[in-house]
Tab-separated table of C-alpha atoms in Angstrom:
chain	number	residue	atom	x	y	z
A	1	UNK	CA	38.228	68.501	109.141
A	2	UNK	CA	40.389	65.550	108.275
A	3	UNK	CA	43.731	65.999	106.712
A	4	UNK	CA	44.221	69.298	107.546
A	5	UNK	CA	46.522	68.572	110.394
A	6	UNK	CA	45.112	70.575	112.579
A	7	UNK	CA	46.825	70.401	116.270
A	8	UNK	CA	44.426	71.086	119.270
A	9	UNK	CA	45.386	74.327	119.470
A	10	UNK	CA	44.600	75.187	115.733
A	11	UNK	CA	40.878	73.781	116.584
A	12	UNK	CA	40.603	75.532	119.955
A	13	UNK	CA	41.651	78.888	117.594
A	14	UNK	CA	38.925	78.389	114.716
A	15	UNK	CA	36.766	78.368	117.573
A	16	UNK	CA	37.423	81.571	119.803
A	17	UNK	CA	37.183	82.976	116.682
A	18	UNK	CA	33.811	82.014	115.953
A	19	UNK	CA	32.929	82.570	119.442
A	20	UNK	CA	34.657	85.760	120.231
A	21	UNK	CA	35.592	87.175	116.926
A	22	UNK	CA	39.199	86.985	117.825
A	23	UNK	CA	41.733	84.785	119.336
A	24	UNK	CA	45.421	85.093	119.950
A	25	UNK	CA	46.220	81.437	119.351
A	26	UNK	CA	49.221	81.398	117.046
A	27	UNK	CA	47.582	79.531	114.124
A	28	UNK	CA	48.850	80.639	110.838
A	29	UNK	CA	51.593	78.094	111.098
A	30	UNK	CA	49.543	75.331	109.363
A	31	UNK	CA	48.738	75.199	105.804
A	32	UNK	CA	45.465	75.173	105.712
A	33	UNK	CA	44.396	78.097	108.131
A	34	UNK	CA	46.428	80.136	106.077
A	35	UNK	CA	44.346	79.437	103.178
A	36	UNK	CA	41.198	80.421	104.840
A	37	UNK	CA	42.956	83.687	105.595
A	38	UNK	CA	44.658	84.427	101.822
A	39	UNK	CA	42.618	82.757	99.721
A	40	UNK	CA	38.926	83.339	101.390
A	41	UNK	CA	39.710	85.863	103.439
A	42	UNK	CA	37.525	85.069	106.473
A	43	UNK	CA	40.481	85.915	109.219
A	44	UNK	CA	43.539	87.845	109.492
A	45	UNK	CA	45.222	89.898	111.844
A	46	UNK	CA	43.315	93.342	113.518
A	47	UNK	CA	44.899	96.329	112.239
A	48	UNK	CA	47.816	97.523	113.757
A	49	UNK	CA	48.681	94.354	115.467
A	50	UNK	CA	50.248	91.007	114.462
A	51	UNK	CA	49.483	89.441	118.039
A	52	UNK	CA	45.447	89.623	117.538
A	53	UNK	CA	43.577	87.289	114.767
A	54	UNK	CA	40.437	88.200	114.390
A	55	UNK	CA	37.400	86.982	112.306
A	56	UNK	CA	36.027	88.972	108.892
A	57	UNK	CA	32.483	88.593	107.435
A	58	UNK	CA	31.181	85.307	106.252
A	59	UNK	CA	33.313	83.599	108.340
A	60	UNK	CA	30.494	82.630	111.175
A	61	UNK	CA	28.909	80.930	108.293
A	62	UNK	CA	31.455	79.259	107.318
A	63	UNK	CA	32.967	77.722	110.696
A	64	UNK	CA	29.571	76.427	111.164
A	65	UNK	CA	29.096	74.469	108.032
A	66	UNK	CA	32.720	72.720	108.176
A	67	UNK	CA	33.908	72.750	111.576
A	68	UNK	CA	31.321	73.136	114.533
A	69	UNK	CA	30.148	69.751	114.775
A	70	UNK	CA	32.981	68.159	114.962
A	71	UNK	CA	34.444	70.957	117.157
A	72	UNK	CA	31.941	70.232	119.693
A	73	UNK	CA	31.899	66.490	119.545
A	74	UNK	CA	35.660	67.240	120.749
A	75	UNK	CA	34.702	68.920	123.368
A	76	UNK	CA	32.424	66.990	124.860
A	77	UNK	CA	34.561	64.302	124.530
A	78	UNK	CA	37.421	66.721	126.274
A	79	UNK	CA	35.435	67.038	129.207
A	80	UNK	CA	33.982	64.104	129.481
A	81	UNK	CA	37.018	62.192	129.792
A	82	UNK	CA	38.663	65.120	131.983
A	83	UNK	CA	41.160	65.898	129.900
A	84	UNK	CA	42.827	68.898	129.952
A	85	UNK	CA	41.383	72.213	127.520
A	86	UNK	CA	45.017	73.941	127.326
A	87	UNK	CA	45.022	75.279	123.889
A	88	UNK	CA	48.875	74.490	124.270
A	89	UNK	CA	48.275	70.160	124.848
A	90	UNK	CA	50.485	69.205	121.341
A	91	UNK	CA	47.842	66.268	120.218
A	92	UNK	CA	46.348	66.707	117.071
A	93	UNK	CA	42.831	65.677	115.488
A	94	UNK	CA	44.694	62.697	114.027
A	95	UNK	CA	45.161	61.756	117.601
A	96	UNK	CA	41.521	63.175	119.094
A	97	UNK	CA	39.894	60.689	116.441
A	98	UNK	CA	41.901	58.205	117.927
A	99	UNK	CA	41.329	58.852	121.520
A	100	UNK	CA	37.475	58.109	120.807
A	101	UNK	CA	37.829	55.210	119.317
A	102	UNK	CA	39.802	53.966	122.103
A	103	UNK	CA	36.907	54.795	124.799
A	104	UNK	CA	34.081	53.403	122.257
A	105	UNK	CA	35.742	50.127	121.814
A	106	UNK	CA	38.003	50.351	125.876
A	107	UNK	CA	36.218	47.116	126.306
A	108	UNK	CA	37.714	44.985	123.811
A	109	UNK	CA	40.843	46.804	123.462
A	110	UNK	CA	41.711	46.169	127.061
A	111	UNK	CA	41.586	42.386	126.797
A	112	UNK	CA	43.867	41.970	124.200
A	113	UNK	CA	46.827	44.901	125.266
A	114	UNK	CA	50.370	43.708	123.896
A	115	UNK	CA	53.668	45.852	123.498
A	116	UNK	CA	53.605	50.181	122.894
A	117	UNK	CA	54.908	49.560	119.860
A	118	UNK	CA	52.205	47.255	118.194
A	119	UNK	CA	49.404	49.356	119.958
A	120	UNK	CA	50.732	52.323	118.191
A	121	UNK	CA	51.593	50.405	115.032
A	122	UNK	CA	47.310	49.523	114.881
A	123	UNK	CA	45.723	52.470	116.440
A	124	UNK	CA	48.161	55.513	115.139
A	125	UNK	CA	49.421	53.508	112.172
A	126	UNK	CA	49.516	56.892	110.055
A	127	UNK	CA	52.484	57.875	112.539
A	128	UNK	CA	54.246	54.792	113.174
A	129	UNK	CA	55.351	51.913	115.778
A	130	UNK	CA	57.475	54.264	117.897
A	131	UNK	CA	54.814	57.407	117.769
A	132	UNK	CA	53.787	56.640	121.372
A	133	UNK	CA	56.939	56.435	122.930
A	134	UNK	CA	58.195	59.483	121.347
A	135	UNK	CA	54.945	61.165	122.492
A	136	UNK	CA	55.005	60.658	125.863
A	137	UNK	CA	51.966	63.327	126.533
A	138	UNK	CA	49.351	61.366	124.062
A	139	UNK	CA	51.183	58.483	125.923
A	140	UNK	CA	49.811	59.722	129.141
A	141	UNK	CA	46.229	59.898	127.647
A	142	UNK	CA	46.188	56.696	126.350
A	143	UNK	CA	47.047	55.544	129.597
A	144	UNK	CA	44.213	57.237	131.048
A	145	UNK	CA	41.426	56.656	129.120
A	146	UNK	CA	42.629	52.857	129.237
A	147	UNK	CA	43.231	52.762	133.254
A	148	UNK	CA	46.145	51.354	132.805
A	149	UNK	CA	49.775	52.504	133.991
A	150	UNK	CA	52.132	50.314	131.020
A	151	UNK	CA	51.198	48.009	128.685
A	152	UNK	CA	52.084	44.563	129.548
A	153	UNK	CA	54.629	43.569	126.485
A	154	UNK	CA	52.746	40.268	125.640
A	155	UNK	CA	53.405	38.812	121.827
A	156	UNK	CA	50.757	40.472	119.723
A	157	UNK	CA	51.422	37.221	116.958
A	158	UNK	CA	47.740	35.683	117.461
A	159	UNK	CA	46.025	38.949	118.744
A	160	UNK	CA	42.612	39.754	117.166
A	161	UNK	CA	40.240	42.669	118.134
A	162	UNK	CA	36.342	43.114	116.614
A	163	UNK	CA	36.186	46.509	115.517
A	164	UNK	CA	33.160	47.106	113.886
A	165	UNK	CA	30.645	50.379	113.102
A	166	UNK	CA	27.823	48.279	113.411
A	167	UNK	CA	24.348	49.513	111.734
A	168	UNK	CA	21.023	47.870	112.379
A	169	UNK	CA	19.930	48.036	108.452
A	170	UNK	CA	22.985	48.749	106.589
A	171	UNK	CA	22.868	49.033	102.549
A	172	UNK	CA	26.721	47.896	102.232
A	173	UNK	CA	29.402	46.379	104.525
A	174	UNK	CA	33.170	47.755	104.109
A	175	UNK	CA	35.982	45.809	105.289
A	176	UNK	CA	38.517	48.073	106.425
A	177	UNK	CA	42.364	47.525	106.463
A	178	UNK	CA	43.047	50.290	108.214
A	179	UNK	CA	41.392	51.992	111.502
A	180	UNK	CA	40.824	55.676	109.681
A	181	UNK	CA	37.388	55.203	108.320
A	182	UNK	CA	36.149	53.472	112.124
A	183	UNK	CA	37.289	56.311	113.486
A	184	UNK	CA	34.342	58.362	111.665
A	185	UNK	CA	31.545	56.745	112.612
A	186	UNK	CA	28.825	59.164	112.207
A	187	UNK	CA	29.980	59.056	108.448
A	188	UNK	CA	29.169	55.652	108.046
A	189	UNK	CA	25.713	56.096	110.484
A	190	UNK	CA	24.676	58.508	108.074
A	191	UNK	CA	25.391	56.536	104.873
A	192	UNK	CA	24.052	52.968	106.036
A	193	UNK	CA	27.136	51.479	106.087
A	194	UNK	CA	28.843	48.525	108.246
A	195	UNK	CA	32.430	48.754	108.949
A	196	UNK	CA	34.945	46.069	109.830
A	197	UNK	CA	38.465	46.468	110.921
A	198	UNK	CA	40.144	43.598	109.086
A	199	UNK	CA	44.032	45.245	108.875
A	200	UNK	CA	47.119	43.233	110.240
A	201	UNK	CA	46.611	40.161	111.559
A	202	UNK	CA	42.323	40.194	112.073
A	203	UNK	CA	41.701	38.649	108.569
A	204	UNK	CA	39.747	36.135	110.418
A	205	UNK	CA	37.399	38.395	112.102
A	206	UNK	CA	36.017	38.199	108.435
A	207	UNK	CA	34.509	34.624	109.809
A	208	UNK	CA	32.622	35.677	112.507
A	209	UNK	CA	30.272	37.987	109.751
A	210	UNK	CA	26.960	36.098	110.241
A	211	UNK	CA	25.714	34.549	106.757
A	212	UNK	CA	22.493	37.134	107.451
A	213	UNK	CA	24.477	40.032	106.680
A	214	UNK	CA	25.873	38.777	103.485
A	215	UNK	CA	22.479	39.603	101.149
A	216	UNK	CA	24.244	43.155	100.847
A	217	UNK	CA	27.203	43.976	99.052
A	218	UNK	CA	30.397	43.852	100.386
A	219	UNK	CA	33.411	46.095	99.499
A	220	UNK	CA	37.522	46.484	100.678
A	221	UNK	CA	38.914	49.212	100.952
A	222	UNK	CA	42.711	49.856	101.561
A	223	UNK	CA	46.424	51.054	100.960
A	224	UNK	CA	46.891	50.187	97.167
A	225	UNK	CA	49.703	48.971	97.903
A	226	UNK	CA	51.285	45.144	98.448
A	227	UNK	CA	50.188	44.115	101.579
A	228	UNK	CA	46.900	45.785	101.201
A	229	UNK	CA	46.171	43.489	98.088
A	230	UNK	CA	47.217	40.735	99.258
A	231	UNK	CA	44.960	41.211	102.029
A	232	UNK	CA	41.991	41.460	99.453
A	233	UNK	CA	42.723	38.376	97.492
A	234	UNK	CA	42.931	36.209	100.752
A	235	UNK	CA	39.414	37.969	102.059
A	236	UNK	CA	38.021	37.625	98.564
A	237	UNK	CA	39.009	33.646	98.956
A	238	UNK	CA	37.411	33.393	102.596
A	239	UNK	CA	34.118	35.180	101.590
A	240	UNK	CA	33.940	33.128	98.340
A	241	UNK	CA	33.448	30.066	100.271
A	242	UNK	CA	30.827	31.560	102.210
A	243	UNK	CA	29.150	32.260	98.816
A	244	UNK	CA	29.819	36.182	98.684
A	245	UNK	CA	31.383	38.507	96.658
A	246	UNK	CA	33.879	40.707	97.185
A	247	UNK	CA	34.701	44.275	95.572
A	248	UNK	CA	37.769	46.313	95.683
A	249	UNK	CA	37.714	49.912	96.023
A	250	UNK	CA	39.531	51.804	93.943
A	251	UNK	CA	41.030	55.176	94.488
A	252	UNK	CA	39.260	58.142	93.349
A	253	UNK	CA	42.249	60.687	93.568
A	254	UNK	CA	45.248	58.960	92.360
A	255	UNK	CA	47.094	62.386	93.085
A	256	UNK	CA	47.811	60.734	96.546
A	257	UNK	CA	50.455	58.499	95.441
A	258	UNK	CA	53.590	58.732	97.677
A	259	UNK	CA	56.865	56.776	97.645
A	260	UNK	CA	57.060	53.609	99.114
A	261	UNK	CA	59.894	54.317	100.838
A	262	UNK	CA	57.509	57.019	102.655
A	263	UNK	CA	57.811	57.437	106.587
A	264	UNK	CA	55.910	55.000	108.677
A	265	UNK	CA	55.351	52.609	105.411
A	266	UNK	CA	57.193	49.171	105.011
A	267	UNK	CA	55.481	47.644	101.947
A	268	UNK	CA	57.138	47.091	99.037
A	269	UNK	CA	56.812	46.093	95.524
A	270	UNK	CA	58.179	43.299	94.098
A	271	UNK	CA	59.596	44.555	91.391
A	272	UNK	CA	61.009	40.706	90.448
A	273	UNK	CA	57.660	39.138	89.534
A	274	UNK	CA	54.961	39.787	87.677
A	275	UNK	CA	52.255	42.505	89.496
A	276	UNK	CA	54.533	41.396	92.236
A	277	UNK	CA	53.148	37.664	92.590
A	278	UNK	CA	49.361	39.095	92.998
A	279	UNK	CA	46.537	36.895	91.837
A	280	UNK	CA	45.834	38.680	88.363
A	281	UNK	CA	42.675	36.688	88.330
A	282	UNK	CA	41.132	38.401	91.406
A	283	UNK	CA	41.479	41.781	89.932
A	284	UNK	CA	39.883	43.602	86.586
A	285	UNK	CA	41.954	45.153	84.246
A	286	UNK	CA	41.404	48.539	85.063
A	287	UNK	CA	42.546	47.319	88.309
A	288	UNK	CA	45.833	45.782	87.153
A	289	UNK	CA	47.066	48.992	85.161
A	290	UNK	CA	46.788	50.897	88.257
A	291	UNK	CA	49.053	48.118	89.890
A	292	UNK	CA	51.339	48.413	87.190
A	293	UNK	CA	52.030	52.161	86.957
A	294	UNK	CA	52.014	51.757	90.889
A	295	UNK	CA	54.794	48.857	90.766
A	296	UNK	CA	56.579	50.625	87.769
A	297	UNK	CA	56.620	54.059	89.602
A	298	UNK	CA	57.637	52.562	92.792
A	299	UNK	CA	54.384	54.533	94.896
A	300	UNK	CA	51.820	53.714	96.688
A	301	UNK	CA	47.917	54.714	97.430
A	302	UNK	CA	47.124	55.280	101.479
A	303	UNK	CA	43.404	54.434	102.180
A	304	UNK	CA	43.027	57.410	104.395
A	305	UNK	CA	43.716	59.706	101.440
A	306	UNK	CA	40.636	58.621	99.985
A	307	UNK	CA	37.493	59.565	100.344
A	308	UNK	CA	34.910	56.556	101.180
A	309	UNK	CA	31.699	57.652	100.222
A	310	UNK	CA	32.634	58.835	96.858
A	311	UNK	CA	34.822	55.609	96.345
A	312	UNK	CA	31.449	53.745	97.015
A	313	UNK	CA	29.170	55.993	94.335
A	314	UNK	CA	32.234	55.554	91.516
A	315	UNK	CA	32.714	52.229	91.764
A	316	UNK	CA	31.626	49.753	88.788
A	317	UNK	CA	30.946	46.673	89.968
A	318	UNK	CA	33.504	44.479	88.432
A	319	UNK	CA	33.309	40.920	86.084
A	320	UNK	CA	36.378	39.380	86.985
């Protein structure tokens, strides 16, 4: 369901309609829904009325090949956690995703609180530093699923947090710059994989990775842009002296490029040095004439745009 930016309500519609055959959720308003209605034709409006959305053949089928799993794991986690079902509560999946990771990893997270802003800067970095005190309703939830009442404005500088999808036999470990693909875990469950958070300032985190685990191979994956890469070279330099390789993923839909002056994005370019002072030795030259169009063209590549598991199948393992 990712990337469809589906609010709670837009879920909670999908679903009456698979359940009831109708709902009158106002839905059509995102992108996507309206798709499934003009292009595939599995909902639209009952005749004679523009209040009523009901559900047309095939759709049944459809809801429960693409959404009902993760509809339910939703709701389980809804009640669970006693929050409130009101088809009107403005979070979105973006943030539902989120609110699970908190509660798997409450444990650690609570140890190492610091200011609103840098907790929403890690944990909704897609929306930005101030997107929890703008929000004050997902606010409120974070509060509660955290027991806390504020957070206690402490200098994040040498904060580190182990966030890791761990697996008991995995065929590949992915360091992670960003919390997006942690927030899936099942994904990587299914697929044997271990994932590390490794974003911001946890680089280090990287030494705590027993020796062990480091027969299998051991990929990056990230925002193509600056900071992201220079992120990889330093990693590639820790796990070198630990005697491992490291591979870069690269993207598989370089459609995805945005601006780098995009919202919520503060890495830039270089546009004064060479690939904008990055290692050239660390990367293959594939590698490097991405970097260049992305430097020339002044974009950038978000790691959430990609998808993992076909990043992993495409990639050639590099000589560098």
């Amino acid at each position: 369901m990712n990337n469809k930016k589906l609010e709670w309500r837009h879920l909670r519609g999908l679903h009456e309609l698979y359940a009831d055959g109708r709902t009158t959720l106002k839905i059509f308003d995102n992108a996507f829904i309206r798709s499934v209605q003009k292009d595939l034709r599995l909902i639209g409006y009952k005749t004679g009325s523009e209040r009523i959305i009901v559900a047309k053949a095939g759709y049944k089928a459809y809801y429960e090949q693409y959404f009902q799993a993760s509809f339910e794991t939703y709701r389980q986690f809804i009640d669970e956690n006693q929050l409130d079902w009101d088809g009107r509560q403005s979070f979105d999946e973006y943030d539902l995703q989120t609110f699970q990771f908190i509660v798997a990893n409450k444990k650690d997270i609570e140890t190492r609180l610091t200011t609103i802003r840098h907790f929403s800067s890690v944990f909704f970095k897609e929306k930005g530093s101030k997107y929890l005190e703008m929000h004050p309703g997902v606010t409120r939830i974070v509060y509660k699923l955290l027991e806390i009442n504020a957070f206690p404005d402490q200098d994040p500088k040498n904060h580190q947090w182990r966030f890791v999808v761990d697996h008991l036999n995995p065929e590949v470990i992915v360091l992670c710059e960003n919390l997006a693909n942690l927030k899936r875990p099942l994904v990587a469950q299914r697929n044997r994989l271990e994932l590390w958070y490794v974003g911001g300032n946890n680089i280090g985190i990287v030494e705590q990775i027993s020796r062990e685990k480091l027969f299998v191979p051991v990929y990056y994956s990230c925002d193509w842009d600056l900071a992201g890469l220079q992120i990889y070279t330093r990693l590639r330099n820790i796990l070198a002296r630990k005697g491992c390789s490291l591979y870069l993923l690269e993207p598989v839909d370089k459609s995805a490029m945005m601006d780098t002056r995009s919202p919520n994005h503060s890495s830039e370019w270089r546009q004064d040095e060479p690939y904008s002072g990055l290692d050239t030795t660390q990367f293959t030259s594939k590698q490097l004439s991405l970097i260049k169009e992305l430097i020339e063209k002044r974009k950038w590549i978000e790691e959430e745009s990609q998808d993992l598991i076909k990043a992993l199948a495409y990639l050639d393992i590099p000589k560098i």
